[in-house]
mmCIF file of C-alpha atoms and ligand atoms in Angstrom:
data_model
loop_
_atom_site.group_PDB
_atom_site.id
_atom_site.type_symbol
_atom_site.label_atom_id
_atom_site.label_comp_id
_atom_site.label_asym_id
_atom_site.label_seq_id
_atom_site.Cartn_x
_atom_site.Cartn_y
_atom_site.Cartn_z
ATOM 1 C CA MET A 230 17.597 9.172 -17.748
ATOM 2 C CA ASN A 231 18.986 10.724 -14.584
ATOM 3 C CA THR A 232 16.485 10.557 -11.737
ATOM 4 C CA LYS A 233 16.760 13.832 -9.836
ATOM 5 C CA ARG A 234 16.029 14.099 -6.129
ATOM 6 C CA PHE A 235 14.044 17.252 -5.380
ATOM 7 C CA GLN A 236 14.035 18.798 -1.911
ATOM 8 C CA LEU A 237 10.911 20.464 -0.522
ATOM 9 C CA ASN A 238 12.094 23.924 -1.705
ATOM 10 C CA GLU A 239 12.255 22.644 -5.298
ATOM 11 C CA ILE A 240 8.583 21.783 -5.805
ATOM 12 C CA GLU A 241 8.243 24.229 -8.713
ATOM 13 C CA ALA A 242 10.950 22.505 -10.735
ATOM 14 C CA ALA A 243 9.294 19.127 -10.108
ATOM 15 C CA ALA A 244 5.884 20.527 -11.130
ATOM 16 C CA LYS A 245 7.375 21.861 -14.355
ATOM 17 C CA LEU A 246 8.551 18.370 -15.311
ATOM 18 C CA LEU A 247 5.060 16.966 -14.601
ATOM 19 C CA LYS A 248 3.589 19.574 -16.962
ATOM 20 C CA GLN A 249 6.058 18.418 -19.607
ATOM 21 C CA GLY A 250 4.709 14.862 -19.348
ATOM 22 C CA GLU A 251 7.476 13.494 -17.121
ATOM 23 C CA LEU A 252 7.057 11.204 -14.096
ATOM 24 C CA ILE A 253 7.704 12.535 -10.577
ATOM 25 C CA SER A 254 7.371 10.443 -7.431
ATOM 26 C CA PHE A 255 5.690 12.284 -4.565
ATOM 27 C CA PRO A 256 5.342 11.691 -0.807
ATOM 28 C CA THR A 257 1.950 11.162 0.817
ATOM 29 C CA GLU A 258 0.786 10.288 4.331
ATOM 30 C CA THR A 259 0.496 6.620 3.255
ATOM 31 C CA VAL A 260 3.290 5.636 0.828
ATOM 32 C CA TYR A 261 5.160 7.334 -2.065
ATOM 33 C CA GLY A 262 3.162 7.700 -5.284
ATOM 34 C CA LEU A 263 4.350 7.723 -8.885
ATOM 35 C CA GLY A 264 2.915 10.936 -10.305
ATOM 36 C CA ALA A 265 1.970 11.773 -13.882
ATOM 37 C CA ASN A 266 -0.509 14.199 -15.436
ATOM 38 C CA ALA A 267 -3.783 12.206 -15.420
ATOM 39 C CA MET A 268 -4.936 14.079 -18.554
ATOM 40 C CA ASP A 269 -1.809 13.221 -20.589
ATOM 41 C CA GLU A 270 -2.204 9.782 -22.149
ATOM 42 C CA ALA A 271 1.462 9.375 -23.046
ATOM 43 C CA ALA A 272 2.542 10.294 -19.504
ATOM 44 C CA VAL A 273 0.096 7.819 -17.940
ATOM 45 C CA LYS A 274 1.354 5.064 -20.235
ATOM 46 C CA LYS A 275 4.887 5.715 -18.985
ATOM 47 C CA VAL A 276 3.689 5.001 -15.418
ATOM 48 C CA TYR A 277 2.718 1.459 -16.387
ATOM 49 C CA SER A 278 6.014 0.777 -18.108
ATOM 50 C CA ALA A 279 8.172 2.294 -15.331
ATOM 51 C CA LYS A 280 6.428 0.087 -12.743
ATOM 52 C CA GLY A 281 5.984 -2.966 -14.954
ATOM 53 C CA ARG A 282 2.319 -2.800 -13.976
ATOM 54 C CA PRO A 283 -0.432 -4.876 -15.666
ATOM 55 C CA SER A 284 -2.386 -2.461 -17.855
ATOM 56 C CA ASP A 285 -5.840 -3.528 -16.631
ATOM 57 C CA ASN A 286 -5.087 -2.356 -13.082
ATOM 58 C CA PRO A 287 -6.553 1.185 -12.854
ATOM 59 C CA LEU A 288 -4.899 4.152 -11.164
ATOM 60 C CA ILE A 289 -5.918 6.526 -8.387
ATOM 61 C CA VAL A 290 -6.369 10.156 -9.446
ATOM 62 C CA HIS A 291 -4.865 12.507 -6.839
ATOM 63 C CA VAL A 292 -6.512 15.913 -6.412
ATOM 64 C CA ALA A 293 -5.673 18.994 -4.338
ATOM 65 C CA SER A 294 -9.233 20.020 -3.398
ATOM 66 C CA VAL A 295 -12.700 18.630 -2.760
ATOM 67 C CA ASP A 296 -14.282 21.142 -5.158
ATOM 68 C CA GLU A 297 -12.628 19.868 -8.331
ATOM 69 C CA VAL A 298 -14.070 16.354 -7.934
ATOM 70 C CA GLU A 299 -17.357 17.353 -9.603
ATOM 71 C CA LYS A 300 -15.425 18.016 -12.831
ATOM 72 C CA TYR A 301 -14.442 14.353 -13.007
ATOM 73 C CA VAL A 302 -17.408 12.327 -11.760
ATOM 74 C CA GLU A 303 -21.034 11.798 -12.732
ATOM 75 C CA GLU A 304 -22.433 12.868 -9.380
ATOM 76 C CA VAL A 305 -21.095 14.019 -6.023
ATOM 77 C CA SER A 306 -23.711 12.534 -3.667
ATOM 78 C CA GLU A 307 -24.472 13.783 -0.154
ATOM 79 C CA GLN A 308 -22.727 10.655 1.079
ATOM 80 C CA ALA A 309 -19.589 11.518 -0.886
ATOM 81 C CA LYS A 310 -19.684 15.117 0.344
ATOM 82 C CA GLU A 311 -19.813 13.970 3.958
ATOM 83 C CA LEU A 312 -16.998 11.494 3.488
ATOM 84 C CA MET A 313 -14.781 14.100 1.839
ATOM 85 C CA ALA A 314 -15.643 16.739 4.459
ATOM 86 C CA ASN A 315 -14.674 14.371 7.260
ATOM 87 C CA PHE A 316 -11.757 12.416 5.858
ATOM 88 C CA TRP A 317 -10.040 14.521 3.157
ATOM 89 C CA PRO A 318 -7.228 15.224 2.944
ATOM 90 C CA GLY A 319 -6.473 11.751 4.248
ATOM 91 C CA PRO A 320 -5.995 8.044 3.556
ATOM 92 C CA LEU A 321 -9.381 7.473 1.900
ATOM 93 C CA THR A 322 -9.724 6.715 -1.822
ATOM 94 C CA LEU A 323 -13.280 6.979 -3.140
ATOM 95 C CA ILE A 324 -14.570 5.112 -6.192
ATOM 96 C CA PHE A 325 -17.070 7.253 -8.131
ATOM 97 C CA LYS A 326 -18.923 6.719 -11.411
ATOM 98 C CA THR A 327 -16.766 8.629 -13.843
ATOM 99 C CA LYS A 328 -18.021 11.416 -16.108
ATOM 100 C CA PRO A 329 -17.690 9.945 -19.619
ATOM 101 C CA GLY A 330 -14.812 11.259 -21.698
ATOM 102 C CA VAL A 331 -12.810 12.813 -18.859
ATOM 103 C CA PHE A 332 -10.224 10.108 -18.204
ATOM 104 C CA SER A 333 -8.751 7.684 -20.698
ATOM 105 C CA LYS A 334 -9.014 3.907 -20.428
ATOM 106 C CA THR A 335 -5.386 3.917 -19.382
ATOM 107 C CA VAL A 336 -6.374 5.688 -16.157
ATOM 108 C CA THR A 337 -9.584 3.757 -15.403
ATOM 109 C CA GLY A 338 -8.562 0.358 -16.764
ATOM 110 C CA GLY A 339 -11.628 0.616 -19.019
ATOM 111 C CA LEU A 340 -14.041 0.680 -16.048
ATOM 112 C CA THR A 341 -16.954 3.130 -15.812
ATOM 113 C CA SER A 342 -15.697 4.180 -12.394
ATOM 114 C CA VAL A 343 -12.676 6.166 -11.219
ATOM 115 C CA ALA A 344 -10.690 6.192 -7.965
ATOM 116 C CA ILE A 345 -9.997 9.642 -6.483
ATOM 117 C CA ARG A 346 -8.131 10.733 -3.368
ATOM 118 C CA MET A 347 -6.756 13.893 -1.782
ATOM 119 C CA PRO A 348 -3.500 13.050 -0.003
ATOM 120 C CA ASP A 349 -2.658 14.628 3.349
ATOM 121 C CA ASN A 350 0.756 16.021 2.480
ATOM 122 C CA GLU A 351 1.344 19.738 2.079
ATOM 123 C CA ALA A 352 4.233 19.449 -0.367
ATOM 124 C CA THR A 353 2.311 17.110 -2.629
ATOM 125 C CA LEU A 354 -0.826 19.267 -2.519
ATOM 126 C CA ALA A 355 1.394 22.187 -3.570
ATOM 127 C CA LEU A 356 2.884 20.032 -6.336
ATOM 128 C CA ILE A 357 -0.585 19.174 -7.693
ATOM 129 C CA ASN A 358 -1.626 22.838 -7.529
ATOM 130 C CA LEU A 359 1.517 23.993 -9.335
ATOM 131 C CA ALA A 360 1.159 21.307 -12.000
ATOM 132 C CA GLY A 361 -2.435 22.530 -12.434
ATOM 133 C CA VAL A 362 -3.740 19.046 -13.239
ATOM 134 C CA PRO A 363 -4.804 15.964 -11.261
ATOM 135 C CA LEU A 364 -2.065 13.344 -10.966
ATOM 136 C CA VAL A 365 -2.334 9.602 -11.256
ATOM 137 C CA GLY A 366 -0.367 8.063 -8.416
ATOM 138 C CA PRO A 367 0.098 4.356 -7.997
ATOM 139 C CA SER A 368 2.550 3.369 -5.307
ATOM 140 C CA ALA A 369 6.039 4.171 -6.628
ATOM 141 C CA ASN A 370 7.448 0.641 -6.470
ATOM 142 C CA THR A 371 8.224 -1.923 -9.120
ATOM 143 C CA SER A 372 4.990 -3.896 -9.529
ATOM 144 C CA GLY A 373 4.875 -6.796 -7.037
ATOM 145 C CA LYS A 374 7.364 -5.230 -4.598
ATOM 146 C CA PRO A 375 6.471 -3.667 -1.240
ATOM 147 C CA SER A 376 5.276 -0.062 -1.569
ATOM 148 C CA PRO A 377 7.940 2.587 -0.866
ATOM 149 C CA THR A 378 7.858 4.490 2.399
ATOM 150 C CA THR A 379 11.035 6.512 1.790
ATOM 151 C CA ALA A 380 12.565 8.348 -1.184
ATOM 152 C CA ASP A 381 15.416 5.798 -1.057
ATOM 153 C CA HIS A 382 12.973 2.946 -1.683
ATOM 154 C CA VAL A 383 11.639 4.786 -4.743
ATOM 155 C CA TYR A 384 15.157 5.463 -5.957
ATOM 156 C CA HIS A 385 16.059 1.796 -5.536
ATOM 157 C CA ASP A 386 13.150 0.610 -7.688
ATOM 158 C CA LEU A 387 12.829 3.389 -10.268
ATOM 159 C CA ASN A 388 16.222 5.072 -10.647
ATOM 160 C CA GLY A 389 16.773 5.783 -14.337
ATOM 161 C CA LYS A 390 13.104 5.187 -15.194
ATOM 162 C CA ILE A 391 11.536 8.423 -13.892
ATOM 163 C CA ALA A 392 12.462 12.099 -14.042
ATOM 164 C CA GLY A 393 12.466 12.792 -10.322
ATOM 165 C CA ILE A 394 11.501 12.150 -6.716
ATOM 166 C CA LEU A 395 10.182 14.804 -4.351
ATOM 167 C CA ASP A 396 11.789 13.818 -1.054
ATOM 168 C CA GLY A 397 9.355 14.324 1.823
ATOM 169 C CA GLY A 398 11.104 11.992 4.268
ATOM 170 C CA GLU A 399 9.570 8.829 5.669
ATOM 171 C CA THR A 400 5.808 8.511 5.117
ATOM 172 C CA GLY A 401 3.644 8.685 8.240
ATOM 173 C CA LEU A 402 1.280 5.726 8.019
ATOM 174 C CA GLY A 403 3.270 3.290 5.892
ATOM 175 C CA LEU A 404 0.339 1.428 4.280
ATOM 176 C CA GLU A 405 -1.804 2.437 1.294
ATOM 177 C CA SER A 406 -5.128 4.260 1.609
ATOM 178 C CA THR A 407 -8.465 2.609 2.322
ATOM 179 C CA VAL A 408 -10.326 2.148 -0.989
ATOM 180 C CA LEU A 409 -14.091 2.642 -0.608
ATOM 181 C CA ASP A 410 -16.498 1.961 -3.475
ATOM 182 C CA ILE A 411 -19.459 4.349 -3.238
ATOM 183 C CA THR A 412 -20.883 3.735 -6.722
ATOM 184 C CA ASP A 413 -23.854 1.938 -5.081
ATOM 185 C CA PRO A 414 -25.046 4.367 -2.375
ATOM 186 C CA LYS A 415 -26.851 1.567 -0.528
ATOM 187 C CA LYS A 416 -23.773 -0.590 -0.304
ATOM 188 C CA PRO A 417 -20.575 1.364 0.353
ATOM 189 C CA THR A 418 -17.867 -1.296 0.198
ATOM 190 C CA ILE A 419 -14.245 -1.350 1.329
ATOM 191 C CA LEU A 420 -12.197 -2.895 -1.495
ATOM 192 C CA ARG A 421 -8.850 -2.415 0.242
ATOM 193 C CA PRO A 422 -8.443 -1.921 3.991
ATOM 194 C CA GLY A 423 -6.204 0.938 5.125
ATOM 195 C CA ALA A 424 -5.540 3.268 8.015
ATOM 196 C CA LEU A 425 -9.119 4.477 7.927
ATOM 197 C CA THR A 426 -11.157 1.602 9.325
ATOM 198 C CA LYS A 427 -14.702 0.316 8.822
ATOM 199 C CA GLU A 428 -15.493 1.728 12.284
ATOM 200 C CA ASP A 429 -14.167 5.172 11.281
ATOM 201 C CA LEU A 430 -16.335 5.110 8.153
ATOM 202 C CA GLU A 431 -19.355 3.955 10.131
ATOM 203 C CA SER A 432 -19.222 7.177 12.127
ATOM 204 C CA ILE A 433 -20.533 8.754 8.875
ATOM 205 C CA LEU A 434 -22.190 5.902 6.976
ATOM 206 C CA GLU A 435 -24.790 3.560 8.405
ATOM 207 C CA ASN A 436 -23.369 0.310 7.121
ATOM 208 C CA VAL A 437 -20.045 -0.356 5.463
ATOM 209 C CA TYR A 438 -19.347 -3.644 3.713
ATOM 210 C CA LEU A 439 -16.027 -5.366 3.249
ATOM 211 C CA ASP A 440 -15.037 -7.112 0.033
ATOM 212 C CA GLN A 441 -11.667 -8.747 0.397
ATOM 213 C CA HIS A 442 -12.228 -12.065 -1.309
ATOM 214 C CA PHE A 443 -9.305 -13.239 -3.346
ATOM 215 C CA VAL A 444 -10.189 -12.890 -7.008
ATOM 216 C CA THR A 445 -9.214 -15.589 -9.508
ATOM 217 C CA LYS A 446 -7.524 -14.688 -12.799
ATOM 218 C CA ASP A 447 -10.741 -15.155 -14.871
ATOM 219 C CA GLU A 448 -13.026 -13.128 -12.648
ATOM 220 C CA SER A 449 -13.530 -9.451 -13.351
ATOM 221 C CA PRO A 450 -12.651 -7.981 -9.955
ATOM 222 C CA LYS A 451 -14.111 -4.862 -8.354
ATOM 223 C CA ALA A 452 -10.655 -3.644 -7.383
ATOM 224 C CA PRO A 453 -8.566 -5.075 -10.192
ATOM 225 C CA GLY A 454 -5.495 -4.940 -7.957
ATOM 226 C CA MET A 455 -7.028 -7.763 -5.931
ATOM 227 C CA LYS A 456 -6.115 -10.359 -8.513
ATOM 228 C CA TYR A 457 -2.380 -9.820 -8.378
ATOM 229 C CA THR A 458 0.010 -11.088 -5.753
ATOM 230 C CA HIS A 459 1.221 -7.937 -4.062
ATOM 231 C CA TYR A 460 3.922 -6.833 -1.714
ATOM 232 C CA ALA A 461 6.012 -9.966 -2.217
ATOM 233 C CA PRO A 462 9.663 -9.850 -1.167
ATOM 234 C CA ASN A 463 12.154 -12.319 -2.646
ATOM 235 C CA GLU A 464 12.198 -14.700 0.317
ATOM 236 C CA PRO A 465 9.142 -16.626 1.570
ATOM 237 C CA VAL A 466 7.346 -14.991 4.514
ATOM 238 C CA VAL A 467 5.731 -17.076 7.254
ATOM 239 C CA ILE A 468 3.452 -15.457 9.830
ATOM 240 C CA VAL A 469 3.949 -16.441 13.465
ATOM 241 C CA ASN A 470 0.932 -15.881 15.670
ATOM 242 C CA GLY A 471 1.464 -16.663 19.289
ATOM 243 C CA ALA A 472 3.533 -16.441 22.402
ATOM 244 C CA ASP A 473 7.226 -16.938 22.852
ATOM 245 C CA GLU A 474 6.963 -20.733 22.797
ATOM 246 C CA GLN A 475 5.543 -20.593 19.290
ATOM 247 C CA TRP A 476 8.458 -18.419 18.143
ATOM 248 C CA GLN A 477 11.014 -20.797 19.614
ATOM 249 C CA LYS A 478 9.356 -23.682 17.749
ATOM 250 C CA ALA A 479 9.186 -21.753 14.490
ATOM 251 C CA ILE A 480 12.850 -20.737 14.637
ATOM 252 C CA ALA A 481 13.913 -24.309 15.485
ATOM 253 C CA TYR A 482 11.729 -25.759 12.724
ATOM 254 C CA TYR A 483 13.376 -23.668 9.997
ATOM 255 C CA GLN A 484 16.891 -23.812 11.383
ATOM 256 C CA ASN A 485 16.597 -27.627 11.466
ATOM 257 C CA LYS A 486 15.874 -27.435 7.752
ATOM 258 C CA ASP A 487 19.080 -25.403 7.282
ATOM 259 C CA GLU A 488 17.142 -22.245 6.493
ATOM 260 C CA LYS A 489 18.651 -18.861 7.289
ATOM 261 C CA VAL A 490 16.002 -17.227 9.432
ATOM 262 C CA GLY A 491 15.116 -13.532 9.480
ATOM 263 C CA LEU A 492 12.832 -12.130 12.178
ATOM 264 C CA LEU A 493 10.423 -9.279 11.484
ATOM 265 C CA ALA A 494 8.970 -8.770 14.931
ATOM 266 C CA ASN A 495 8.407 -6.390 17.817
ATOM 267 C CA GLU A 496 11.368 -4.797 19.584
ATOM 268 C CA GLU A 497 11.213 -7.078 22.602
ATOM 269 C CA ARG A 498 11.273 -10.256 20.530
ATOM 270 C CA ILE A 499 14.072 -8.936 18.330
ATOM 271 C CA ASN A 500 16.199 -8.246 21.393
ATOM 272 C CA GLN A 501 15.550 -11.734 22.675
ATOM 273 C CA TYR A 502 16.574 -13.584 19.503
ATOM 274 C CA LYS A 503 19.167 -11.446 17.771
ATOM 275 C CA GLY A 504 22.416 -13.403 17.625
ATOM 276 C CA THR A 505 20.545 -16.700 17.345
ATOM 277 C CA VAL A 506 19.033 -15.956 13.904
ATOM 278 C CA THR A 507 20.587 -14.632 10.675
ATOM 279 C CA ALA A 508 19.017 -11.155 10.619
ATOM 280 C CA VAL A 509 16.395 -9.157 12.499
ATOM 281 C CA TYR A 510 14.234 -6.085 11.809
ATOM 282 C CA SER A 511 12.217 -4.375 14.515
ATOM 283 C CA LEU A 512 8.575 -3.447 13.983
ATOM 284 C CA GLY A 513 8.772 -1.198 17.018
ATOM 285 C CA GLU A 514 7.238 -1.177 20.429
ATOM 286 C CA LYS A 515 5.352 -4.327 21.447
ATOM 287 C CA ASP A 516 1.588 -4.202 20.706
ATOM 288 C CA SER A 517 1.836 -0.956 18.690
ATOM 289 C CA THR A 518 0.027 -1.688 15.423
ATOM 290 C CA ILE A 519 0.712 1.913 14.353
ATOM 291 C CA ALA A 520 4.472 1.336 14.614
ATOM 292 C CA ALA A 521 4.190 -2.052 12.890
ATOM 293 C CA ALA A 522 2.210 -0.593 9.956
ATOM 294 C CA LYS A 523 4.797 2.130 9.521
ATOM 295 C CA SER A 524 7.731 -0.328 9.445
ATOM 296 C CA LEU A 525 6.290 -3.328 7.590
ATOM 297 C CA TYR A 526 7.353 -2.437 4.033
ATOM 298 C CA ALA A 527 10.777 -1.128 5.041
ATOM 299 C CA GLY A 528 11.285 -4.383 6.948
ATOM 300 C CA LEU A 529 10.336 -6.578 3.997
ATOM 301 C CA ARG A 530 12.713 -4.567 1.813
ATOM 302 C CA PHE A 531 15.509 -4.811 4.413
ATOM 303 C CA PHE A 532 15.673 -8.605 4.159
ATOM 304 C CA GLU A 533 16.338 -8.435 0.407
ATOM 305 C CA LYS A 534 19.811 -7.161 1.297
ATOM 306 C CA THR A 535 20.488 -10.014 3.736
ATOM 307 C CA PRO A 536 21.255 -13.725 3.139
ATOM 308 C CA VAL A 537 18.055 -14.917 4.899
ATOM 309 C CA THR A 538 16.032 -17.622 3.122
ATOM 310 C CA VAL A 539 12.844 -17.333 5.190
ATOM 311 C CA ILE A 540 11.263 -14.391 7.026
ATOM 312 C CA LEU A 541 9.251 -15.085 10.194
ATOM 313 C CA ALA A 542 6.851 -12.185 10.666
ATOM 314 C CA GLU A 543 4.849 -11.093 13.677
ATOM 315 C CA ALA A 544 1.037 -11.260 13.637
ATOM 316 C CA TYR A 545 -0.787 -8.323 15.254
ATOM 317 C CA ASP A 546 -4.306 -7.784 16.443
ATOM 318 C CA LYS A 547 -6.638 -6.850 13.581
ATOM 319 C CA ASN A 548 -8.050 -3.805 15.382
ATOM 320 C CA GLY A 549 -7.550 -0.324 13.898
ATOM 321 C CA ILE A 550 -4.698 -0.138 11.398
ATOM 322 C CA GLY A 551 -3.816 -3.704 12.491
ATOM 323 C CA GLY A 552 -6.487 -4.881 10.018
ATOM 324 C CA ALA A 553 -4.622 -3.268 7.119
ATOM 325 C CA TYR A 554 -1.253 -4.489 8.477
ATOM 326 C CA MET A 555 -2.491 -8.098 8.560
ATOM 327 C CA ASN A 556 -4.095 -7.748 5.112
ATOM 328 C CA ARG A 557 -0.735 -6.712 3.588
ATOM 329 C CA LEU A 558 1.256 -9.240 5.612
ATOM 330 C CA GLU A 559 -1.061 -12.108 4.626
ATOM 331 C CA LYS A 560 -0.547 -11.133 0.976
ATOM 332 C CA ALA A 561 3.223 -10.976 1.377
ATOM 333 C CA ALA A 562 3.103 -14.411 3.042
ATOM 334 C CA ALA A 563 0.582 -15.857 0.539
ATOM 335 C CA ASN A 564 -1.427 -16.537 3.726
ATOM 336 C CA HIS A 565 1.238 -18.888 5.061
ATOM 337 C CA TYR A 566 1.130 -19.258 8.896
ATOM 338 C CA PHE A 567 3.383 -21.313 11.142
ATOM 339 C CA THR A 568 1.088 -24.040 12.526
ATOM 340 C CA GLU A 569 0.887 -26.501 15.407
ATOM 341 C CA GLU A 570 1.368 -29.437 13.008
ATOM 342 C CA MET A 571 4.624 -27.949 11.795
ATOM 343 C CA SER A 572 5.872 -27.440 15.343
ATOM 344 C CA ASN A 573 4.872 -31.004 16.327
ATOM 345 C CA SER A 574 6.759 -32.444 13.356
ATOM 346 C CA SER A 575 9.900 -30.567 14.408
ATOM 347 C CA GLU A 576 9.660 -32.019 17.922
ATOM 348 C CA GLN A 577 9.653 -35.546 16.516
ATOM 349 C CA GLN A 578 12.874 -34.988 14.553
HETATM 350 O O1 TXA B 1304 -2.259 5.288 -0.479
HETATM 351 C C1 TXA B 1304 -2.457 5.110 -1.680
HETATM 352 O O2 TXA B 1304 -3.582 4.904 -2.152
HETATM 353 C C2 TXA B 1304 -1.234 5.162 -2.622
HETATM 354 C C3 TXA B 1304 -0.696 6.586 -2.553
HETATM 355 C C4 TXA B 1304 0.482 6.788 -3.452
HETATM 356 O O3 TXA B 1304 -1.714 7.510 -2.836
HETATM 357 N N1 TXA B 1304 -1.566 4.764 -3.951
HETATM 358 C C5 TXA B 1304 -1.845 3.466 -4.274
HETATM 359 O O4 TXA B 1304 -2.109 3.248 -5.628
HETATM 360 O O5 TXA B 1304 -1.852 2.566 -3.474
HETATM 361 P P1 TXA B 1304 -2.110 1.818 -6.288
HETATM 362 O O6 TXA B 1304 -2.248 2.073 -7.751
HETATM 363 O O7 TXA B 1304 -0.936 1.058 -5.848
HETATM 364 O O8 TXA B 1304 -3.440 1.146 -5.809
HETATM 365 C C6 TXA B 1304 -4.688 1.547 -6.346
HETATM 366 C C7 TXA B 1304 -5.766 0.544 -5.984
HETATM 367 C C8 TXA B 1304 -5.596 -0.724 -6.784
HETATM 368 O O9 TXA B 1304 -5.887 -1.850 -5.961
HETATM 369 C C9 TXA B 1304 -6.647 -0.549 -7.882
HETATM 370 O O10 TXA B 1304 -7.065 -1.777 -8.396
HETATM 371 C C10 TXA B 1304 -7.738 0.191 -7.145
HETATM 372 O O11 TXA B 1304 -7.047 1.086 -6.314
HETATM 373 N N2 TXA B 1304 -8.581 0.948 -8.080
HETATM 374 C C11 TXA B 1304 -8.248 1.969 -8.868
HETATM 375 N N3 TXA B 1304 -9.296 2.393 -9.614
HETATM 376 C C12 TXA B 1304 -10.331 1.615 -9.285
HETATM 377 C C13 TXA B 1304 -11.687 1.535 -9.702
HETATM 378 N N4 TXA B 1304 -12.192 2.335 -10.615
HETATM 379 N N5 TXA B 1304 -12.465 0.582 -9.127
HETATM 380 C C14 TXA B 1304 -11.956 -0.234 -8.197
HETATM 381 N N6 TXA B 1304 -10.692 -0.209 -7.755
HETATM 382 C C15 TXA B 1304 -9.879 0.684 -8.296
HETATM 383 MG MG1 MG B 1305 0.495 -0.434 -5.223
#
């Protein structure tokens, strides 16, 4: 199959392919999604095989309006109405109790709930409207790889496996939407942190809970995606949290072990160390968590094309989108931080 790249004036042609049961990747404000008609079982099945995604991990249904949600869910509560009025279109996925018989098990992973979101991207809203159906849209990467933030990333992972990509340029936020479970109105719970923070949600809801515990293989998780290792590049990632001295120690520690070090860090740090390490990628202006969130996935992907054997990555403050940045980085690093003990052992060498 030839994967065609559609420009923004070719949305109709892309929508036509969706109606025919083909897969089209679309841009959103978070990351690129892999679109298929949510009502077409064969099309949805193709999404899992193109991504190599475990079949018990349910999909997000992407809609183009608030009004259509009532067709798909058991009840649109006052709480849900307020959330949608304030945050849609935008990076907020809501988990509702699904209306029985609307979506297949392939969409919901066999759960009695369904994830729905309205993306904040004009071209993609037009695409959904032209297709005339809601679209499933997991991130358009090979399962286990960083989510794509450009059409090139999608092309790299899925060329030959999908009918087309609607090229909307680089995505704005760079990290996936916040997933909020509102099936229990008394306990709205964030299952995946994103650009929209607990504090943002608490401007509407009284109390928002956070459920980020790492689920074991045997447990039945609330967000089934939690049980898989995500966002993992080929090389090990180690998080460095601290001042310049800590970075010097970390670089020395790995270089003493004959590792080829890559730095994924703020602009200032990159400028300081480039030339002394194997490769560098800038996360942007120092202290800007917004810039870091936007560049994280592209950075992780960048190192796959370099000879580095370990990536040292910058920790940021967990405020605002920094919380989501650190959540994704900790997953990519399997929670591996450079520690004092490691730096002491390198001093003794
Ligand atoms: O920003 C985003 O949300 C992107 C863009 C493309 O819209 N999409 C995305 O989809 O990140 P995906 O499939 O990569 O992640 C969907 C997450 C998974 O962690 C999944 O387990 C969870 O949502 N999810 C889906 N349906 C669910 C449900 N009924 N209950 C709990 N979690 C659910
Ligand atoms: Mg994903």
